[in-house]
PDB file of C-alpha atoms and ligand atoms in Angstrom:
ATOM      1  CA  MET F1146       0.312   0.069   0.000  1.00 99.00           C
ATOM      2  CA  VAL F1147       1.969   3.048  -1.116  1.00 99.00           C
ATOM      3  CA  CYS F1148       1.102   6.758  -0.907  1.00 98.00           C
ATOM      4  CA  LEU F1149       2.963  10.271  -0.935  1.00 98.00           C
ATOM      5  CA  GLY F1150       3.858  10.037   3.005  1.00 98.00           C
ATOM      6  CA  ASN F1151       2.928   6.747   4.333  1.00 98.00           C
ATOM      7  CA  ILE F1152       1.545   8.474   7.283  1.00 98.00           C
ATOM      8  CA  CYS F1153      -2.499   9.210   5.911  1.00 98.00           C
ATOM      9  CA  ARG F1154      -3.688   6.867   3.591  1.00 98.00           C
ATOM     10  CA  SER F1155      -1.492   4.107   2.832  1.00 99.00           C
ATOM     11  CA  PRO F1156      -1.648   3.394   6.592  1.00 98.00           C
ATOM     12  CA  LEU F1157      -5.092   3.085   6.839  1.00 98.00           C
ATOM     13  CA  ALA F1158      -5.088   0.483   3.904  1.00 99.00           C
ATOM     14  CA  GLU F1159      -2.786  -1.364   5.533  1.00 98.00           C
ATOM     15  CA  GLY F1160      -4.491  -2.051   9.052  1.00 98.00           C
ATOM     16  CA  ILE F1161      -7.807  -2.248   7.015  1.00 98.00           C
ATOM     17  CA  LEU F1162      -6.173  -5.200   4.962  1.00 98.00           C
ATOM     18  CA  LYS F1163      -4.944  -6.584   7.769  1.00 98.00           C
ATOM     19  CA  SER F1164      -7.793  -6.739   9.749  1.00 98.00           C
ATOM     20  CA  LYS F1165      -9.925  -8.952   6.980  1.00 98.00           C
ATOM     21  CA  LEU F1166      -6.920 -11.661   5.823  1.00 97.00           C
ATOM     22  CA  ASP F1167      -7.907 -14.715   7.607  1.00 95.00           C
ATOM     23  CA  ALA F1168      -4.408 -16.440   7.154  1.00 93.00           C
ATOM     24  CA  GLU F1169      -0.559 -14.729   7.644  1.00 91.00           C
ATOM     25  CA  HIS F1170       0.088 -12.624   4.592  1.00 94.00           C
ATOM     26  CA  LEU F1171       2.814 -10.303   4.313  1.00 95.00           C
ATOM     27  CA  VAL F1172       0.720  -6.438   3.982  1.00 98.00           C
ATOM     28  CA  ASP F1173       3.187  -3.641   4.307  1.00 98.00           C
ATOM     29  CA  SER F1174       2.622   0.243   3.290  1.00 98.00           C
ATOM     30  CA  ALA F1175       5.700   2.307   2.205  1.00 98.00           C
ATOM     31  CA  GLY F1176       5.355   6.390   1.030  1.00 98.00           C
ATOM     32  CA  THR F1177       6.996   7.525  -2.179  1.00 98.00           C
ATOM     33  CA  SER F1178       8.332  11.038  -0.233  1.00 98.00           C
ATOM     34  CA  GLY F1179       9.807   9.451   2.585  1.00 93.00           C
ATOM     35  CA  HIS F1180       9.731  12.914   4.341  1.00 97.00           C
ATOM     36  CA  HIS F1181       7.817  11.456   7.418  1.00 98.00           C
ATOM     37  CA  GLY F1182      10.194   8.386   7.811  1.00 98.00           C
ATOM     38  CA  GLY F1183       9.839   6.801  11.442  1.00 98.00           C
ATOM     39  CA  GLU F1184       7.004   8.767  12.385  1.00 98.00           C
ATOM     40  CA  LEU F1185       3.728   7.070  13.694  1.00 98.00           C
ATOM     41  CA  PRO F1186       0.910   7.145  11.210  1.00 98.00           C
ATOM     42  CA  ASP F1187      -1.230  10.799  11.079  1.00 98.00           C
ATOM     43  CA  LYS F1188      -3.381  11.553  15.039  1.00 98.00           C
ATOM     44  CA  ARG F1189      -6.179  11.590  12.216  1.00 98.00           C
ATOM     45  CA  SER F1190      -5.646   8.308  10.755  1.00 98.00           C
ATOM     46  CA  ILE F1191      -5.381   6.524  14.289  1.00 98.00           C
ATOM     47  CA  GLU F1192      -8.180   8.275  15.302  1.00 98.00           C
ATOM     48  CA  VAL F1193     -10.747   7.098  12.222  1.00 98.00           C
ATOM     49  CA  ALA F1194      -8.776   3.597  12.662  1.00 98.00           C
ATOM     50  CA  ARG F1195     -10.178   3.170  16.037  1.00 98.00           C
ATOM     51  CA  LEU F1196     -13.144   4.521  15.601  1.00 98.00           C
ATOM     52  CA  HIS F1197     -13.561   1.147  13.809  1.00 98.00           C
ATOM     53  CA  GLY F1198     -11.770  -1.136  15.862  1.00 98.00           C
ATOM     54  CA  LEU F1199      -8.195  -0.940  14.593  1.00 98.00           C
ATOM     55  CA  ASP F1200      -5.101   0.429  15.976  1.00 98.00           C
ATOM     56  CA  ILE F1201      -2.537   1.021  13.647  1.00 98.00           C
ATOM     57  CA  ARG F1202      -0.061   2.529  16.328  1.00 98.00           C
ATOM     58  CA  ASP F1203       2.152  -0.351  15.565  1.00 98.00           C
ATOM     59  CA  GLN F1204       3.032   1.565  12.123  1.00 98.00           C
ATOM     60  CA  ARG F1205       5.954   3.448  11.196  1.00 98.00           C
ATOM     61  CA  SER F1206       6.724   5.629   7.944  1.00 98.00           C
ATOM     62  CA  ARG F1207       8.890   4.952   5.357  1.00 98.00           C
ATOM     63  CA  LYS F1208      10.117   4.994   2.101  1.00 98.00           C
ATOM     64  CA  PHE F1209       9.112   2.992  -0.937  1.00 98.00           C
ATOM     65  CA  THR F1210      12.464   1.158  -2.424  1.00 98.00           C
ATOM     66  CA  VAL F1211      13.123  -0.588  -5.700  1.00 98.00           C
ATOM     67  CA  LYS F1212      13.521  -3.666  -3.033  1.00 98.00           C
ATOM     68  CA  ASP F1213      10.148  -3.411  -2.484  1.00 98.00           C
ATOM     69  CA  PHE F1214       9.399  -4.784  -5.935  1.00 98.00           C
ATOM     70  CA  ASP F1215      10.470  -7.933  -5.150  1.00 98.00           C
ATOM     71  CA  ALA F1216       9.465  -8.451  -1.325  1.00 98.00           C
ATOM     72  CA  PHE F1217       5.384  -7.840  -2.831  1.00 98.00           C
ATOM     73  CA  ASP F1218       2.883  -9.375  -5.736  1.00 98.00           C
ATOM     74  CA  VAL F1219       1.081  -6.670  -6.260  1.00 98.00           C
ATOM     75  CA  ILE F1220       1.480  -2.893  -4.940  1.00 98.00           C
ATOM     76  CA  TYR F1221      -1.123  -0.673  -4.748  1.00 99.00           C
ATOM     77  CA  ALA F1222      -0.993   3.184  -5.066  1.00 99.00           C
ATOM     78  CA  MET F1223      -3.791   5.412  -3.399  1.00 98.00           C
ATOM     79  CA  ASP F1224      -3.356   8.086  -6.336  1.00 98.00           C
ATOM     80  CA  ARG F1225      -2.027   8.794 -10.271  1.00 98.00           C
ATOM     81  CA  SER F1226       1.000  10.880  -8.876  1.00 98.00           C
ATOM     82  CA  ASN F1227       1.832   7.838  -6.379  1.00 98.00           C
ATOM     83  CA  TYR F1228       1.681   5.358  -9.393  1.00 98.00           C
ATOM     84  CA  ASP F1229       3.722   7.429 -11.334  1.00 98.00           C
ATOM     85  CA  ASP F1230       6.403   7.461  -9.141  1.00 98.00           C
ATOM     86  CA  ILE F1231       6.212   3.987  -8.362  1.00 98.00           C
ATOM     87  CA  LEU F1232       6.218   2.736 -11.938  1.00 98.00           C
ATOM     88  CA  TYR F1233       9.138   5.316 -12.703  1.00 98.00           C
ATOM     89  CA  LEU F1234      11.633   3.023  -9.849  1.00 98.00           C
ATOM     90  CA  SER F1235      10.112   0.031 -12.009  1.00 98.00           C
ATOM     91  CA  ARG F1236      13.587  -2.114 -13.639  1.00 98.00           C
ATOM     92  CA  ASN F1237      11.398  -4.435 -15.967  1.00 98.00           C
ATOM     93  CA  ASP F1238       8.059  -5.158 -17.186  1.00 98.00           C
ATOM     94  CA  ASP F1239       7.311  -7.811 -14.128  1.00 98.00           C
ATOM     95  CA  ASP F1240       7.738  -4.759 -11.782  1.00 98.00           C
ATOM     96  CA  LYS F1241       5.763  -2.594 -13.596  1.00 98.00           C
ATOM     97  CA  SER F1242       2.573  -5.466 -14.010  1.00 98.00           C
ATOM     98  CA  LYS F1243       2.425  -5.249  -9.771  1.00 98.00           C
ATOM     99  CA  VAL F1244       1.475  -1.691  -9.393  1.00 98.00           C
ATOM    100  CA  LYS F1245      -2.252  -0.879  -9.574  1.00 98.00           C
ATOM    101  CA  MET F1246      -4.656   2.099  -8.746  1.00 98.00           C
ATOM    102  CA  ILE F1247      -6.501   0.441  -5.469  1.00 99.00           C
ATOM    103  CA  LEU F1248      -9.618   1.827  -6.043  1.00 98.00           C
ATOM    104  CA  ASN F1249      -9.460   0.008  -9.614  1.00 98.00           C
ATOM    105  CA  VAL F1250     -10.226  -3.553  -7.039  1.00 98.00           C
ATOM    106  CA  SER F1251     -13.986  -1.299  -6.353  1.00 98.00           C
ATOM    107  CA  PHE F1252     -13.935   0.854  -9.754  1.00 98.00           C
ATOM    108  CA  PRO F1253     -12.136  -0.618 -12.517  1.00 98.00           C
ATOM    109  CA  ASN F1254     -10.774   1.172 -15.357  1.00 98.00           C
ATOM    110  CA  GLU F1255     -11.686   4.380 -14.097  1.00 98.00           C
ATOM    111  CA  ASN F1256      -8.438   5.088 -12.442  1.00 98.00           C
ATOM    112  CA  LEU F1257      -9.806   7.013  -9.373  1.00 98.00           C
ATOM    113  CA  ASN F1258      -7.187   8.458  -6.709  1.00 98.00           C
ATOM    114  CA  VAL F1259      -7.726   8.163  -2.751  1.00 98.00           C
ATOM    115  CA  PRO F1260      -7.874  11.916  -2.433  1.00 98.00           C
ATOM    116  CA  ASP F1261      -4.983  13.292  -0.205  1.00 97.00           C
ATOM    117  CA  PRO F1262      -6.303  14.290   2.972  1.00 97.00           C
ATOM    118  CA  TYR F1263      -3.875  16.078   4.554  1.00 97.00           C
ATOM    119  CA  TYR F1264      -4.676  19.186   4.730  1.00 95.00           C
ATOM    120  CA  GLY F1265      -8.214  18.444   5.131  1.00 92.00           C
ATOM    121  CA  GLY F1266     -10.510  17.862   8.166  1.00 91.00           C
ATOM    122  CA  ASP F1267     -11.335  14.966   9.919  1.00 90.00           C
ATOM    123  CA  LYS F1268     -14.029  14.573   6.750  1.00 94.00           C
ATOM    124  CA  GLY F1269     -11.567  13.213   4.531  1.00 97.00           C
ATOM    125  CA  PHE F1270     -10.396  10.896   6.823  1.00 98.00           C
ATOM    126  CA  VAL F1271     -13.682   9.502   7.023  1.00 98.00           C
ATOM    127  CA  ASN F1272     -14.518   9.342   3.595  1.00 98.00           C
ATOM    128  CA  VAL F1273     -10.876   7.915   3.064  1.00 98.00           C
ATOM    129  CA  TYR F1274     -11.271   5.392   5.240  1.00 98.00           C
ATOM    130  CA  ASN F1275     -14.911   4.424   3.559  1.00 98.00           C
ATOM    131  CA  MET F1276     -12.906   4.054   0.330  1.00 98.00           C
ATOM    132  CA  LEU F1277     -10.299   1.881   1.760  1.00 98.00           C
ATOM    133  CA  GLU F1278     -12.739  -0.611   3.405  1.00 98.00           C
ATOM    134  CA  GLU F1279     -14.738  -1.099   0.300  1.00 98.00           C
ATOM    135  CA  ALA F1280     -11.505  -2.294  -1.507  1.00 98.00           C
ATOM    136  CA  CYS F1281      -9.756  -4.133   0.797  1.00 98.00           C
ATOM    137  CA  GLU F1282     -13.391  -5.690   1.539  1.00 98.00           C
ATOM    138  CA  ILE F1283     -12.959  -6.801  -2.380  1.00 98.00           C
ATOM    139  CA  ILE F1284      -9.021  -7.540  -2.320  1.00 98.00           C
ATOM    140  CA  ALA F1285      -9.449  -9.716   0.679  1.00 98.00           C
ATOM    141  CA  SER F1286     -12.334 -11.646  -0.353  1.00 98.00           C
ATOM    142  CA  LYS F1287      -9.875 -12.575  -3.237  1.00 96.00           C
ATOM    143  CA  ILE F1288      -6.912 -13.788  -1.439  1.00 96.00           C
ATOM    144  CA  ASN F1289      -9.026 -15.643   1.523  1.00 97.00           C
ATOM    145  CA  ASN F1290     -10.091 -17.558  -1.657  1.00 89.00           C
TER     146      ASN F1290
HETATM  147  P1  4NP K1596       0.015  10.589   2.785  1.00 65.79           P
HETATM  148  O1  4NP K1596      -0.996  12.061   3.019  1.00 65.79           O
HETATM  149  O2  4NP K1596       0.728  10.534   1.491  1.00 65.79           O
HETATM  150  O3  4NP K1596      -1.356   9.788   2.689  1.00 65.79           O
HETATM  151  O4  4NP K1596       0.414   9.962   4.195  1.00 65.79           O
HETATM  152  C1  4NP K1596       0.185  13.327   2.993  1.00 65.79           C
HETATM  153  C2  4NP K1596       0.820  13.448   3.994  1.00 65.79           C
HETATM  154  C3  4NP K1596       1.795  13.996   4.323  1.00 65.79           C
HETATM  155  C4  4NP K1596       2.040  15.272   3.269  1.00 65.79           C
HETATM  156  C5  4NP K1596       1.325  14.913   2.184  1.00 65.79           C
HETATM  157  C6  4NP K1596       0.703  13.934   2.032  1.00 65.79           C
HETATM  158  N1  4NP K1596       3.056  16.236   3.062  1.00 65.79           N
HETATM  159  O5  4NP K1596       3.283  17.161   2.352  1.00 65.79           O
HETATM  160  O6  4NP K1596       3.370  16.444   4.054  1.00 65.79           O
END
């Protein structure tokens, strides 16, 4: 799960998906910028997760690296700009084929963005949570089957 800062959107996506999986799977999140490396998720993400019974305070922000193409089968970008930044780091077609826009899971081929909630209010985080909940439900149902 990849966004820009790895403190707002992708920590929620990581927490939600992990909570829905029946078996142990490697799920992680990262940011393309690395500007918040080592930080906890944003307080507003922690709060909206808590309201849904999820504790994401064990997560720390880290930068997406080229090694992530080797470690993961699928790489979900939260928005188009994250998608482009990840593709820029890809080394080959195999890497490229792993990168998806996460909302295409719920809205195929629409290339919709999970809006960046960082500079907005709490409502933005609720909106982001609901979008990610819907997408992660579909992702988890495929993995759990
Ligand atoms: P995220 O949100 O990419 O969902 O973690 C942001 C976090 C920080 C910044 C921008 C977006 N920032 O500009 O510091």
